[in-house]
Coordinates of C-alpha atoms in Angstrom, one line a residue:
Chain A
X1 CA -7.9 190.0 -49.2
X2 CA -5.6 188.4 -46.7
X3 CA -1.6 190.0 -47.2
X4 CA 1.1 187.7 -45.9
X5 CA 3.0 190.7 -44.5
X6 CA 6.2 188.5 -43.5
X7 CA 6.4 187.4 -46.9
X8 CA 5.8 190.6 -48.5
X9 CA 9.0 192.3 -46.1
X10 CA 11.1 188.9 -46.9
X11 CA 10.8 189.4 -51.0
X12 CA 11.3 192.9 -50.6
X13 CA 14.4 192.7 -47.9
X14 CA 15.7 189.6 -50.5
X15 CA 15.7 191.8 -53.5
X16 CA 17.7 194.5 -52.0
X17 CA 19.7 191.9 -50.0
X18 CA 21.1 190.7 -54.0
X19 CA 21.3 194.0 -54.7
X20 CA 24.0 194.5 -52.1
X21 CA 25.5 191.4 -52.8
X22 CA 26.0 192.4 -56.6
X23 CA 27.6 195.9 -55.1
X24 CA 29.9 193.9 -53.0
X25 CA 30.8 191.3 -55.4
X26 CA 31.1 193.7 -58.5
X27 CA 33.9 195.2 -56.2
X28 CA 35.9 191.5 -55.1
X29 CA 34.4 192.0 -51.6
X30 CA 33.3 189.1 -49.7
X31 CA 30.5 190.0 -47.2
X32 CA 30.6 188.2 -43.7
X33 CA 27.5 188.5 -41.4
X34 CA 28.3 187.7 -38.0
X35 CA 25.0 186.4 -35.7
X36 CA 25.1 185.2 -32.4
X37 CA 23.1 185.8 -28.7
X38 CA 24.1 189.5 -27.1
X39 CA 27.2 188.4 -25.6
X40 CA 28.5 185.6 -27.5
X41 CA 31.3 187.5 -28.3
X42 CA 30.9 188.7 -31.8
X43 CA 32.9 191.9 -31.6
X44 CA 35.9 190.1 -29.6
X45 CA 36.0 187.9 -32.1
X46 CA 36.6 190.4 -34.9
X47 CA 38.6 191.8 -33.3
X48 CA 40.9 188.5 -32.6
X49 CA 40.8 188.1 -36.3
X50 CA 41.2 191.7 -37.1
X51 CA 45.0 191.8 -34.9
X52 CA 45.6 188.6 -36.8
X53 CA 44.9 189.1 -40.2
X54 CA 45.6 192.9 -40.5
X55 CA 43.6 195.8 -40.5
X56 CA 44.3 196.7 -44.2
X57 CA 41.6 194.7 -46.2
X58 CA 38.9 194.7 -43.9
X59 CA 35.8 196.8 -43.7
X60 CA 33.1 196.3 -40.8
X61 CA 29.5 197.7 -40.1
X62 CA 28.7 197.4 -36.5
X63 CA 24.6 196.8 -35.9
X64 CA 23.2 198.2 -32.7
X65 CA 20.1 199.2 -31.4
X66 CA 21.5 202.0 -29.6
X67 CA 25.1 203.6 -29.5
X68 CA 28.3 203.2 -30.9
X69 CA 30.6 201.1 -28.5
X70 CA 31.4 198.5 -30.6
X71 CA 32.7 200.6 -33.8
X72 CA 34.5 202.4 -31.1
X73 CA 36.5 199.1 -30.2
X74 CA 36.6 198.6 -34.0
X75 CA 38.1 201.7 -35.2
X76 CA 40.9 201.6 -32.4
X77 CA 42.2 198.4 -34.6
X78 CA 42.8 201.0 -37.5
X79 CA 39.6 199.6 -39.2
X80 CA 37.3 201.4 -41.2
X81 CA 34.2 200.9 -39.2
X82 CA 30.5 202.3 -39.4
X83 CA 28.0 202.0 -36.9
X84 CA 24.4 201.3 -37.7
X85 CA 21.6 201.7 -35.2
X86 CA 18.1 200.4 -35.4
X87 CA 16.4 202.6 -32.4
X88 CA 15.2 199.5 -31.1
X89 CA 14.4 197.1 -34.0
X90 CA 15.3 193.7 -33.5
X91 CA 17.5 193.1 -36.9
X92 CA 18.8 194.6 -39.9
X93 CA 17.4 195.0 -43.2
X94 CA 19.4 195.2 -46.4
X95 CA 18.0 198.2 -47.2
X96 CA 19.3 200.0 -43.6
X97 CA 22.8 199.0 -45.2
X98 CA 22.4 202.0 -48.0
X99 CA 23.2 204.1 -44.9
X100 CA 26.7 202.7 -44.5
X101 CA 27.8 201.9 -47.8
X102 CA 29.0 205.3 -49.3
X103 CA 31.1 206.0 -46.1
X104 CA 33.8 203.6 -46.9
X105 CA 37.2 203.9 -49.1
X106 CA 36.8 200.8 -51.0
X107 CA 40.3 200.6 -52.4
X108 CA 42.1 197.9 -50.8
X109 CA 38.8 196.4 -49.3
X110 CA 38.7 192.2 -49.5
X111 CA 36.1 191.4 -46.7
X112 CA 33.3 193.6 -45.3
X113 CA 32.2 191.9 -42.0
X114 CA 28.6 192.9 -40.9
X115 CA 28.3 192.7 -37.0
X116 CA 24.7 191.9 -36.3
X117 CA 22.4 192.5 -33.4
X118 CA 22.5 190.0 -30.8
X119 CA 19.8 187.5 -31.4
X120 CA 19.1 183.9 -32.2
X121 CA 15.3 184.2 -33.6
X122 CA 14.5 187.0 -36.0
X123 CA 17.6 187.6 -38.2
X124 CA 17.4 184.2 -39.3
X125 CA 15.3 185.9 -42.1
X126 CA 16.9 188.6 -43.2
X127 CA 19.5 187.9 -45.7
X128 CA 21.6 190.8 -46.0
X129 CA 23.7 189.8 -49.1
X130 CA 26.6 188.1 -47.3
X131 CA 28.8 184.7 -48.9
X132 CA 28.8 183.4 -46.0
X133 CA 27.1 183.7 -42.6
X134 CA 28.9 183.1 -38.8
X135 CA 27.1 182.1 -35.7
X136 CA 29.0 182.7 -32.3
X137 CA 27.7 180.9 -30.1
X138 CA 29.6 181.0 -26.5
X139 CA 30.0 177.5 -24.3
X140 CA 28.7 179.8 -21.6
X141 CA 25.1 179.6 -23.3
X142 CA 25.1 176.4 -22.3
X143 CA 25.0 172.8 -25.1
X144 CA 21.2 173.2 -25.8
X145 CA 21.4 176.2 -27.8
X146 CA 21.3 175.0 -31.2
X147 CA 18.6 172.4 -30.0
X148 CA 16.7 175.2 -28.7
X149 CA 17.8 178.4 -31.7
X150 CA 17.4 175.4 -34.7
X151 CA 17.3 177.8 -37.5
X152 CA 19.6 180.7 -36.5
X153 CA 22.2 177.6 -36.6
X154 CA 21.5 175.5 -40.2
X155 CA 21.2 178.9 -41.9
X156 CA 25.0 179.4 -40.7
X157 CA 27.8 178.4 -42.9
X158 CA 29.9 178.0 -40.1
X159 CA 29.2 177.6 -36.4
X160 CA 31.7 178.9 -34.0
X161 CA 32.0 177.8 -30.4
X162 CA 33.7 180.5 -28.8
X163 CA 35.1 180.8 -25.2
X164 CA 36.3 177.8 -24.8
X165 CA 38.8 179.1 -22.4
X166 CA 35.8 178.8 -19.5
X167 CA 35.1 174.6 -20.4
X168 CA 37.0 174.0 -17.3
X169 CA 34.7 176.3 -15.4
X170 CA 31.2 175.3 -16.3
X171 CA 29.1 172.4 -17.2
X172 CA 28.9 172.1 -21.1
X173 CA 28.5 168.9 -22.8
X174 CA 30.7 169.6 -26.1
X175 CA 30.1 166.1 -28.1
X176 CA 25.9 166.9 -27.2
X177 CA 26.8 170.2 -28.8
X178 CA 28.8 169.2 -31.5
X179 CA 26.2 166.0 -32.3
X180 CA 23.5 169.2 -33.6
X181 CA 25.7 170.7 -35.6
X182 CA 27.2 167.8 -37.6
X183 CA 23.4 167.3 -37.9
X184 CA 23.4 170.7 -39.7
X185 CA 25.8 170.0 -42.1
X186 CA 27.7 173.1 -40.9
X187 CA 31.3 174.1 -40.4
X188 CA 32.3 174.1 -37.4
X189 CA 35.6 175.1 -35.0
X190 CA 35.9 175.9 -31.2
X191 CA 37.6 179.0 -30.5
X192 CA 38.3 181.9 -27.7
X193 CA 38.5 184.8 -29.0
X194 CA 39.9 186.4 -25.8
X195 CA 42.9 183.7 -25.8
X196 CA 43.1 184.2 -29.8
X197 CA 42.7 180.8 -29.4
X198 CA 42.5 177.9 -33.0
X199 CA 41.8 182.2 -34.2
X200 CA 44.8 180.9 -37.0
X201 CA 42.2 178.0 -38.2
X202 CA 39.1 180.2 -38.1
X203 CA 41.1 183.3 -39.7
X204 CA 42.3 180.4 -42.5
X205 CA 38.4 179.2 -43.3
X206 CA 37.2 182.6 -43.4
X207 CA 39.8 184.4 -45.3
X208 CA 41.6 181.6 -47.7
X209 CA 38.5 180.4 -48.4
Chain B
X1 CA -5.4 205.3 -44.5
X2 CA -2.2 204.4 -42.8
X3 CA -2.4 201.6 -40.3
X4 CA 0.3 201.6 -37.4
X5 CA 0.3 198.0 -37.3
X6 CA 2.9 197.7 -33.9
X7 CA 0.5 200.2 -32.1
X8 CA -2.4 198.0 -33.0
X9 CA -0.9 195.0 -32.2
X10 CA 0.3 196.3 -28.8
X11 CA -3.1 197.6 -27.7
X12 CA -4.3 194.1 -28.4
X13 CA -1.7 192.2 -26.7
X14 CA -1.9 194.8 -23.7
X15 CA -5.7 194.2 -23.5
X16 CA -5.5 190.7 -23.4
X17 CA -2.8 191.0 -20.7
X18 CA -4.7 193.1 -18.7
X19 CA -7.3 190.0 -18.8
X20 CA -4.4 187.4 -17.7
X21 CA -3.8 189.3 -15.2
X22 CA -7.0 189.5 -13.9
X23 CA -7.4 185.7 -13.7
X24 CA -4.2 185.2 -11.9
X25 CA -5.2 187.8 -9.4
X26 CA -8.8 186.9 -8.2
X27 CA -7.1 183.7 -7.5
X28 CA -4.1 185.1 -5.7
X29 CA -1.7 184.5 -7.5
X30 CA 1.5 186.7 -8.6
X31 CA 2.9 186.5 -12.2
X32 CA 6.7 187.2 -12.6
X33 CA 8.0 187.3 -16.5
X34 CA 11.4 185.8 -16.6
X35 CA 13.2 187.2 -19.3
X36 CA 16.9 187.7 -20.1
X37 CA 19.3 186.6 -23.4
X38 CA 19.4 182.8 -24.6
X39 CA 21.9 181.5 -22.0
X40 CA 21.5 183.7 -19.4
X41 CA 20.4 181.2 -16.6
X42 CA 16.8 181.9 -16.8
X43 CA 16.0 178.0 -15.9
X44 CA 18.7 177.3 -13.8
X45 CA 18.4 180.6 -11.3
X46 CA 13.9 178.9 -11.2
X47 CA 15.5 175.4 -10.4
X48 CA 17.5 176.9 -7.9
X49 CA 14.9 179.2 -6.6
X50 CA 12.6 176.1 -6.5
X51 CA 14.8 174.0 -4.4
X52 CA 15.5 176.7 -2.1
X53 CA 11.7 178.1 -1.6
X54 CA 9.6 174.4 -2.4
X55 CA 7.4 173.2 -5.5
X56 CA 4.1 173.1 -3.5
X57 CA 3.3 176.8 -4.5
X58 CA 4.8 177.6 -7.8
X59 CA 3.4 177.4 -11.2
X60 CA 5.8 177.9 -14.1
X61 CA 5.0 178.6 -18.2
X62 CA 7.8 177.8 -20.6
X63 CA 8.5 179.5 -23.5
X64 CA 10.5 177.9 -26.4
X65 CA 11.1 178.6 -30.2
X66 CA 10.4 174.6 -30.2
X67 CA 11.4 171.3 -28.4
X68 CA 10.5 170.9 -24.2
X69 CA 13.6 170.5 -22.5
X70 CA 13.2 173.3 -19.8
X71 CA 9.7 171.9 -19.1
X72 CA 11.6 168.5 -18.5
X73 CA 14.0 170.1 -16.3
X74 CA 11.4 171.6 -14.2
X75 CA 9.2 169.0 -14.3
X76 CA 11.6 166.9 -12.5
X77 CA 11.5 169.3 -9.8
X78 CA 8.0 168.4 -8.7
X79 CA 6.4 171.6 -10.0
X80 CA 3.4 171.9 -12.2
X81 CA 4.7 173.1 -15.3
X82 CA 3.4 173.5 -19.2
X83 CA 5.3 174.0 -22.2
X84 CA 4.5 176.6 -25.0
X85 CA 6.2 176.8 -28.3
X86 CA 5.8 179.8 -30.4
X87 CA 7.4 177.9 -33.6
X88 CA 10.0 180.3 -34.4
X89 CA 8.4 183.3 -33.4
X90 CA 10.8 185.5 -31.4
X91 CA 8.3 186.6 -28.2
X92 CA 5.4 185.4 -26.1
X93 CA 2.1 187.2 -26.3
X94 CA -0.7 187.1 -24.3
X95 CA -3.2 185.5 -26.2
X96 CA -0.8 182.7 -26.6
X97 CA -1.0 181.6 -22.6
X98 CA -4.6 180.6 -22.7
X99 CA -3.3 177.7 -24.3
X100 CA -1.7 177.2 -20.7
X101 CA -4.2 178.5 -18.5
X102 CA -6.5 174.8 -18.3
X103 CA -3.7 173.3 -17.6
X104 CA -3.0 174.1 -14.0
X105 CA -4.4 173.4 -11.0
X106 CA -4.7 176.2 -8.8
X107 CA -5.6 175.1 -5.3
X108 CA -2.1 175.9 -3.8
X109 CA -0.8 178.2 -6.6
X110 CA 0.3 181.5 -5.3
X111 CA 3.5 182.6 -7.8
X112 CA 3.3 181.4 -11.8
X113 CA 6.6 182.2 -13.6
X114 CA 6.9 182.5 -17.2
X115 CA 10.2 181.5 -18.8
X116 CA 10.1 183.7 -21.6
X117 CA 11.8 183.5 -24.7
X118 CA 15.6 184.1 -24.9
X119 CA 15.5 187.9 -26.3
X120 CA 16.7 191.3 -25.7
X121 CA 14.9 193.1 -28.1
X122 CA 11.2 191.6 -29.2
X123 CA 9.9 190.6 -25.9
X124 CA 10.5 194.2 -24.1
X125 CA 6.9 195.8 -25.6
X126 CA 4.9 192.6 -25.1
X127 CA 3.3 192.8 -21.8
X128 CA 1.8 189.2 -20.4
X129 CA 0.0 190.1 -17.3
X130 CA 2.9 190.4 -14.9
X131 CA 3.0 191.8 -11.7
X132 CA 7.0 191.6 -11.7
X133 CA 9.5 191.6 -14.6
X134 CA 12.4 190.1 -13.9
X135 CA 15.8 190.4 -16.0
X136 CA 18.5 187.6 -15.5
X137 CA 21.5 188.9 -17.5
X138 CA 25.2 186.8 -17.0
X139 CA 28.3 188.2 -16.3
X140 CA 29.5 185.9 -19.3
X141 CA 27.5 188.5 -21.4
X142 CA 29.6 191.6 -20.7
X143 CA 29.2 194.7 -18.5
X144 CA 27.8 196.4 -21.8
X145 CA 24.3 194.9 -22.2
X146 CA 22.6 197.0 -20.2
X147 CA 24.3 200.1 -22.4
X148 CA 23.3 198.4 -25.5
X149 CA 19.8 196.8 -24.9
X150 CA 18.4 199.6 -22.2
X151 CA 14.7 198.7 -23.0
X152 CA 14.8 195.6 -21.5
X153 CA 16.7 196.4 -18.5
X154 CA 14.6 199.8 -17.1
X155 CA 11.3 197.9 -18.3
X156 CA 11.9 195.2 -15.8
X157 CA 11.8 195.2 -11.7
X158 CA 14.5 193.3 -11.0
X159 CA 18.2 192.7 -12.7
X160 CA 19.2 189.7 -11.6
X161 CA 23.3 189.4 -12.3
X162 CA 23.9 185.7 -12.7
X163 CA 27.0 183.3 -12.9
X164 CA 28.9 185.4 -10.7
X165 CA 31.2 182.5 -9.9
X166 CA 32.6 183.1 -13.4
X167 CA 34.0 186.6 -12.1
X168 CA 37.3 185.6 -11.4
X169 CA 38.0 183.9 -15.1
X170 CA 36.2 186.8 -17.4
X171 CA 37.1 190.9 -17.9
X172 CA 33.4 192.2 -16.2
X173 CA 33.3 195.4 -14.5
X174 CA 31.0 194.9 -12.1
X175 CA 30.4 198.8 -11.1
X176 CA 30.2 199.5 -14.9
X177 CA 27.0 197.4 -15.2
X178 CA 25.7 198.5 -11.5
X179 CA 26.3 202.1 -12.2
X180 CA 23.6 201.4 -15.3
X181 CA 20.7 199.6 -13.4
X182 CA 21.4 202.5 -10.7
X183 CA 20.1 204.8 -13.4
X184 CA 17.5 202.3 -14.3
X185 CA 16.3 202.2 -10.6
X186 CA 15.4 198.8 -10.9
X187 CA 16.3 196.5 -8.0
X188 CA 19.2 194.7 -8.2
X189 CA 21.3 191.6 -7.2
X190 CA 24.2 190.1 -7.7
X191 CA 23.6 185.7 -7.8
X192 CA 24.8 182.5 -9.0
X193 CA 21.7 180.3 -9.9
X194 CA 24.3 177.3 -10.1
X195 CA 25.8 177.4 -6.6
X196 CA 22.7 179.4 -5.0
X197 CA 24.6 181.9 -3.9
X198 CA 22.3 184.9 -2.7
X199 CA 19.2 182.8 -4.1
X200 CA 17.9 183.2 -0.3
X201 CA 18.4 187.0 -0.8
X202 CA 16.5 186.8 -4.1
X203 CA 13.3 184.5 -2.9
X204 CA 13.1 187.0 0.0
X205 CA 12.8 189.9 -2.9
X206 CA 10.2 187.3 -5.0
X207 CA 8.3 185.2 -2.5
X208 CA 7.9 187.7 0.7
X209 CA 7.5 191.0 -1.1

């Protein structure tokens, strides 16, 4: 008998993934996973959005293979934050969520933002319950990533191109960039996070949705 | 029975690697594994390393999700070149570069690079043969990666530090990420692949070692 182990893990991580969706939902939270290369600026950008937005309403697990130093940047924003690690797994699971989801006050909670690993290939399989996934994808990657990361990119709901602040620095073709994703059919804005730059807009998508 | 499916699969990959790097040797010829996040500058710092040392001696293996457009771009250089597409998966193994290995001729071939995959995380426990690992990580990324992906940086040789003509735009605390490789022990050096800055420094480290 030949087992298609990648399909078994998907239906299993799927089932779980709608079980933490219903948990969410059952609760009015809206689940945001946040994907993008390591560096992209995932956790900057949270935290642009946190300062605008407010603090109050938002909930964030942090996803790392090792340490804590992004819920520690989290937390200082008056957050509730909880840091997951995965010892050296490449992704999340929905089921490594379990972990995190009885440490948080969900009173006042509106929008629970899951920070991902950094990677463009394998957690473009794992659904982990969210309404709506976020790429990051920083101009310093260079245009061809979403030529070369196809799938990490049309599985997105929105696409954002962050550090746009650098454009004047480095060679990055923004219509050859722009051209794949209008071919994705995604959502799309160019920020920088750093700048808090068109952070209004994105903050307006996200949260008014 | 329990099967430990990751040990097995490493013990074949690391068997197989063994035997790649067997062939490479009896001819002469060094293997360096470039590896390093999407965007890092893997292909521009082997352009740049290609102008500065010449295209008569160098062999180079691209590794891509899908799509050839780092094998175009070195291609146009004059080096011998072949493209390998993994179709999603998120890591080269070795049994994948027979494929490759017809390909080539090996008459003046004395370095053959592999432009792995853009990853932090998968490609760290698949060995392909190398006699060097090298690790191109861009001050665009953040002073933290080493911190949060460890793995990858103190199982490579070298840490290459590229786009450091971006240093006086971006927040990177340059003796925060050197104080980490110093721990590593890995060798280290500071470049920009784009301007060649230090590339003479870094061929000397490749090519006359």
């Amino acid at each position: 008998m030949k087992i298609d182990l990648n399909k078994d893990v998907h239906a299993s991580n799927n089932a779980k993934a709608l079980e933490v969706h219903d948990f969410f939902n059952s609760k009015g939270i809206k689940i945001i996973n946040l994907v993008g290369s390591p560096g992209s600026g995932k956790t900057t950008l949270l935290e642009s959005m946190i300062k605008y937005h407010g603090s109050d309403d938002i909930g964030v697990i942090e996803g790392d293979l090792f340490g804590d130093l992004d819920h520690q940047r989290i937390e200082k924003l008056g957050v509730q934050s909880y840091q997951l690690n995965t010892e050296g797994a490449c992704h999340l699971e929905a089921s490594f969520l379990d972990e995190a989801l009885n440490h948080f006050d969900y009173d006042k909670m509106k929008y629970m933002f899951i920070d991902n690993i950094g990677n463009l290939i394998c957690i473009v399989s794992y659904y982990l319950g969210e309404d709506l996934r976020i790429i990051v994808s920083s101009t310093t990657e260079g245009n061809d990533k979403p030529y070369k990361y196809p799938k990490m990119f049309y599985t997105s709901d929105i696409v954002v191109l962050n550090k746009i602040d650098l454009l004047p620095y480095i060679d990055f073709d923004v219509k050859k960039f722009d051209k794949a994703i209008e071919n994705f059919e995604c959502q799309s804005i160019h920020v920088c996070a750093k700048t808090s730059e068109n952070i209004d807009k994105l903050c307006e998508m996200i949260f008014n949705a």
